[in-house]
mmCIF file of C-alpha atoms in Angstrom:
data_model
loop_
_atom_site.group_PDB
_atom_site.id
_atom_site.type_symbol
_atom_site.label_atom_id
_atom_site.label_comp_id
_atom_site.label_asym_id
_atom_site.label_seq_id
_atom_site.Cartn_x
_atom_site.Cartn_y
_atom_site.Cartn_z
ATOM 1 C CA MET A 66 -26.887 5.788 -12.878
ATOM 2 C CA ALA A 67 -26.445 6.823 -16.625
ATOM 3 C CA LYS A 68 -23.773 5.943 -18.495
ATOM 4 C CA ASP A 69 -20.650 8.500 -18.310
ATOM 5 C CA THR A 70 -17.446 7.913 -19.809
ATOM 6 C CA ALA A 71 -16.231 10.525 -17.761
ATOM 7 C CA GLN A 72 -15.602 8.988 -14.180
ATOM 8 C CA THR A 73 -13.930 6.282 -15.774
ATOM 9 C CA ARG A 74 -10.322 5.822 -14.810
ATOM 10 C CA VAL A 75 -7.068 5.414 -16.744
ATOM 11 C CA ALA A 76 -4.192 5.773 -14.621
ATOM 12 C CA GLY A 77 -1.805 6.664 -17.329
ATOM 13 C CA THR A 78 1.091 8.061 -15.051
ATOM 14 C CA GLY A 79 1.729 8.512 -11.169
ATOM 15 C CA SER A 80 3.488 8.157 -8.130
ATOM 16 C CA VAL A 81 4.697 6.129 -5.331
ATOM 17 C CA TYR A 82 5.311 6.703 -1.205
ATOM 18 C CA MET A 83 6.163 5.149 1.686
ATOM 19 C CA ALA A 84 7.486 6.804 4.947
ATOM 20 C CA PRO A 85 7.877 5.592 8.305
ATOM 21 C CA ALA A 86 4.853 5.102 9.274
ATOM 22 C CA GLY A 87 2.995 8.313 11.609
ATOM 23 C CA THR A 88 4.337 10.246 9.650
ATOM 24 C CA THR A 89 1.972 12.400 8.876
ATOM 25 C CA LEU A 90 -0.110 12.428 6.563
ATOM 26 C CA PRO A 91 -1.697 14.136 2.834
ATOM 27 C CA SER A 92 -4.935 15.383 3.744
ATOM 28 C CA SER A 93 -5.718 16.857 -0.566
ATOM 29 C CA TYR A 94 -5.732 15.703 -3.583
ATOM 30 C CA ASN A 95 -3.086 17.941 -4.358
ATOM 31 C CA GLY A 96 -1.039 19.383 -1.267
ATOM 32 C CA PRO A 97 1.960 18.839 -0.360
ATOM 33 C CA ILE A 98 3.522 15.409 0.453
ATOM 34 C CA ASN A 99 5.304 15.461 3.653
ATOM 35 C CA ALA A 100 9.380 14.974 2.946
ATOM 36 C CA SER A 101 9.571 12.171 4.711
ATOM 37 C CA PHE A 102 7.522 10.524 1.955
ATOM 38 C CA ILE A 103 10.125 8.679 -0.562
ATOM 39 C CA GLU A 104 9.165 8.553 -3.536
ATOM 40 C CA LEU A 105 9.707 5.459 -5.377
ATOM 41 C CA GLY A 106 10.832 5.924 -8.841
ATOM 42 C CA TYR A 107 9.439 3.803 -11.823
ATOM 43 C CA THR A 108 6.553 1.129 -11.646
ATOM 44 C CA ASP A 109 7.154 -1.372 -14.759
ATOM 45 C CA GLU A 110 3.606 -1.534 -17.265
ATOM 46 C CA ASP A 111 0.962 -2.901 -15.186
ATOM 47 C CA GLY A 112 1.877 0.708 -12.800
ATOM 48 C CA VAL A 113 -0.187 -0.610 -9.070
ATOM 49 C CA THR A 114 -2.639 -3.265 -8.138
ATOM 50 C CA PHE A 115 -4.557 -1.964 -5.696
ATOM 51 C CA THR A 116 -7.364 -4.467 -3.946
ATOM 52 C CA ASP A 117 -10.148 -4.246 -1.165
ATOM 53 C CA SER A 118 -10.965 -7.661 -0.292
ATOM 54 C CA PRO A 119 -13.760 -9.491 1.793
ATOM 55 C CA THR A 120 -13.325 -12.376 3.678
ATOM 56 C CA ILE A 121 -16.969 -13.857 3.625
ATOM 57 C CA ASP A 122 -18.195 -16.657 5.521
ATOM 58 C CA ARG A 123 -21.024 -18.323 4.479
ATOM 59 C CA LYS A 124 -24.126 -19.886 6.897
ATOM 60 C CA GLY A 125 -26.255 -22.995 4.903
ATOM 61 C CA ALA A 126 -28.826 -24.703 6.383
ATOM 62 C CA TRP A 127 -30.362 -28.489 5.984
ATOM 63 C CA GLN A 128 -33.331 -26.574 4.721
ATOM 64 C CA SER A 129 -31.597 -24.297 2.247
ATOM 65 C CA PHE A 130 -29.451 -25.233 -1.622
ATOM 66 C CA TYR A 131 -28.911 -20.775 -0.586
ATOM 67 C CA PRO A 132 -26.398 -19.231 2.999
ATOM 68 C CA VAL A 133 -28.966 -18.604 5.334
ATOM 69 C CA ARG A 134 -26.520 -16.157 6.044
ATOM 70 C CA ILE A 135 -23.506 -14.434 4.929
ATOM 71 C CA ILE A 136 -21.387 -12.334 7.168
ATOM 72 C CA GLU A 137 -17.909 -10.273 6.882
ATOM 73 C CA THR A 138 -15.541 -11.768 9.075
ATOM 74 C CA ALA A 139 -12.667 -9.740 7.451
ATOM 75 C CA ARG A 140 -11.482 -7.687 5.500
ATOM 76 C CA MET A 141 -8.133 -7.015 3.875
ATOM 77 C CA ALA A 142 -6.627 -4.161 1.870
ATOM 78 C CA LYS A 143 -3.583 -4.288 -0.419
ATOM 79 C CA ALA A 144 -1.255 -2.524 -2.680
ATOM 80 C CA ALA A 145 1.117 -4.201 -4.936
ATOM 81 C CA PHE A 146 3.251 -3.115 -7.926
ATOM 82 C CA ASN A 147 6.785 -3.457 -9.365
ATOM 83 C CA LEU A 148 9.464 -0.787 -9.297
ATOM 84 C CA GLU A 149 12.316 -1.182 -11.855
ATOM 85 C CA GLN A 150 14.961 1.354 -9.845
ATOM 86 C CA TRP A 151 17.366 -0.131 -7.341
ATOM 87 C CA ASN A 152 18.535 1.772 -4.846
ATOM 88 C CA THR A 153 18.459 1.954 -1.258
ATOM 89 C CA ASN A 154 14.801 2.937 -0.576
ATOM 90 C CA THR A 155 13.372 0.827 -3.432
ATOM 91 C CA LEU A 156 14.802 -2.592 -1.991
ATOM 92 C CA ARG A 157 13.772 -1.959 2.049
ATOM 93 C CA ALA A 158 9.795 -1.366 0.423
ATOM 94 C CA ALA A 159 10.598 -4.787 -1.502
ATOM 95 C CA SER A 160 12.413 -6.189 1.917
ATOM 96 C CA GLY A 161 10.306 -4.619 4.442
ATOM 97 C CA GLY A 162 13.497 -2.830 5.952
ATOM 98 C CA GLY A 163 16.696 -3.286 5.652
ATOM 99 C CA THR A 164 20.394 -0.869 6.198
ATOM 100 C CA VAL A 165 23.573 -0.388 3.923
ATOM 101 C CA THR A 166 26.777 0.640 5.409
ATOM 102 C CA THR A 167 30.534 0.787 3.548
ATOM 103 C CA ALA A 168 31.967 -2.372 2.398
ATOM 104 C CA GLY A 169 34.768 -1.374 1.103
ATOM 105 C CA SER A 170 35.079 0.397 -1.227
ATOM 106 C CA GLY A 171 32.137 -0.238 -1.891
ATOM 107 C CA ALA A 172 28.115 -0.563 0.172
ATOM 108 C CA LYS A 173 26.208 -3.361 1.826
ATOM 109 C CA PHE A 174 22.826 -3.773 2.349
ATOM 110 C CA ALA A 175 21.392 -6.207 5.075
ATOM 111 C CA PRO A 176 17.724 -6.971 5.163
ATOM 112 C CA HIS A 177 15.770 -6.423 9.300
ATOM 113 C CA ALA A 178 16.344 -8.960 11.638
ATOM 114 C CA ALA A 179 14.388 -11.164 10.925
ATOM 115 C CA GLY A 180 11.109 -12.019 12.646
ATOM 116 C CA THR A 181 11.220 -8.196 13.026
ATOM 117 C CA ILE A 182 8.240 -5.772 10.960
ATOM 118 C CA THR A 183 8.535 -2.366 10.226
ATOM 119 C CA GLU A 184 5.211 -0.563 9.425
ATOM 120 C CA TRP A 185 5.061 2.143 6.359
ATOM 121 C CA SER A 186 2.733 4.627 5.279
ATOM 122 C CA LEU A 187 2.380 4.639 1.260
ATOM 123 C CA VAL A 188 0.637 6.765 -0.889
ATOM 124 C CA ILE A 189 0.368 6.586 -4.995
ATOM 125 C CA ASP A 190 -0.979 9.317 -6.631
ATOM 126 C CA ILE A 191 -2.788 9.338 -10.481
ATOM 127 C CA THR A 192 -3.168 11.309 -13.027
ATOM 128 C CA ASP A 193 -5.624 10.833 -15.885
ATOM 129 C CA GLY A 194 -5.383 14.430 -18.080
ATOM 130 C CA SER A 195 -7.054 16.926 -15.245
ATOM 131 C CA ILE A 196 -8.342 14.881 -12.683
ATOM 132 C CA THR A 197 -5.931 13.291 -9.835
ATOM 133 C CA ASP A 198 -6.491 9.960 -7.277
ATOM 134 C CA ARG A 199 -4.594 10.053 -4.004
ATOM 135 C CA TYR A 200 -5.087 6.491 -2.839
ATOM 136 C CA VAL A 201 -3.691 7.103 1.483
ATOM 137 C CA VAL A 202 -3.377 3.751 3.543
ATOM 138 C CA PRO A 203 -1.803 5.261 7.008
ATOM 139 C CA THR A 204 -0.423 2.285 8.199
ATOM 140 C CA CYS A 205 0.583 -0.839 6.118
ATOM 141 C CA ILE A 206 3.259 -3.572 6.974
ATOM 142 C CA VAL A 207 5.878 -5.290 3.586
ATOM 143 C CA VAL A 208 4.019 -8.702 2.776
ATOM 144 C CA SER A 209 5.927 -10.297 -0.403
ATOM 145 C CA ASP A 210 8.026 -11.687 -1.150
ATOM 146 C CA LEU A 211 11.805 -10.291 -2.124
ATOM 147 C CA GLU A 212 11.741 -12.603 -5.346
ATOM 148 C CA THR A 213 14.240 -11.265 -8.757
ATOM 149 C CA ASN A 214 14.503 -12.313 -12.036
ATOM 150 C CA LEU A 215 17.832 -11.335 -13.038
ATOM 151 C CA ASN A 216 19.243 -12.314 -16.550
ATOM 152 C CA ARG A 217 20.102 -10.695 -19.795
ATOM 153 C CA SER A 218 16.638 -9.418 -21.382
ATOM 154 C CA ASP A 219 14.492 -8.093 -18.798
ATOM 155 C CA LEU A 220 14.665 -5.219 -16.190
ATOM 156 C CA ALA A 221 15.113 -6.203 -12.949
ATOM 157 C CA VAL A 222 12.130 -5.224 -10.655
ATOM 158 C CA LEU A 223 12.087 -5.211 -7.095
ATOM 159 C CA PRO A 224 7.932 -7.035 -6.097
ATOM 160 C CA VAL A 225 6.318 -5.088 -3.674
ATOM 161 C CA GLU A 226 3.160 -5.391 -1.742
ATOM 162 C CA LEU A 227 2.018 -3.429 0.997
ATOM 163 C CA GLU A 228 -1.111 -4.334 3.597
ATOM 164 C CA ALA A 229 -3.231 -1.940 5.790
ATOM 165 C CA ILE A 230 -3.515 -3.221 9.606
ATOM 166 C CA GLY A 231 -6.561 -1.808 10.841
ATOM 167 C CA GLU A 232 -6.232 1.008 14.133
ATOM 168 C CA ALA A 233 -9.113 1.643 15.394
ATOM 169 C CA GLY A 234 -11.514 5.157 14.243
ATOM 170 C CA VAL A 235 -8.444 5.596 11.753
ATOM 171 C CA ASP A 236 -9.618 4.685 8.052
ATOM 172 C CA PRO A 237 -7.162 1.897 6.737
ATOM 173 C CA TRP A 238 -7.102 3.081 3.545
ATOM 174 C CA TYR A 239 -8.690 6.553 2.156
ATOM 175 C CA LEU A 240 -8.672 8.722 -2.267
ATOM 176 C CA PHE A 241 -8.908 11.397 -2.393
ATOM 177 C CA THR A 242 -10.111 13.040 -5.912
ATOM 178 C CA SER A 243 -10.125 15.975 -7.893
ATOM 179 C CA ASP A 244 -13.170 15.174 -9.554
ATOM 180 C CA THR A 245 -15.790 16.253 -8.012
ATOM 181 C CA THR A 246 -18.062 16.931 -10.728
ATOM 182 C CA SER A 247 -17.889 12.300 -9.986
ATOM 183 C CA PHE A 248 -18.031 12.255 -6.214
ATOM 184 C CA THR A 249 -20.517 13.396 -4.772
ATOM 185 C CA ASN A 250 -21.455 13.703 -0.686
ATOM 186 C CA THR A 251 -25.124 12.030 -0.849
#
């Protein structure tokens, strides 16, 4: 394969969306996003970290210093980002769910009940010049701790880490792209 700078990515900007799992998912890189998906607003300058990692089990033998078998025993896909905006939707995203009620002349946010897990769908759009990529995670759950630093010199961010849930016959995540030059069906 030849070196080609057109096949590199710099996610110059983008958006992150979440909706309840089961929401109709986008079917292309530029198609409409179901109205149930909520854009989560600003992320910090680190953007989004997307990880797909295998769990590898190495089997040894007395007669070899090297593994004689290498087996993939599990796979995990995650997306992580820090939200800079604070509102009902971003607190729900960071804590995995929750409710807002009126409290006197203000509002009260309460996280979801302990022992309950809310399943979400995630869409991440990135733009690099004329290229648009769209990552889709059909079903995922929040696995991060809700921990934020409250001080007078930095933005208080809401960390979010979501892990894909596998379902038989459903891709745990996939990527749509406008880059038909670099991505061909081979």
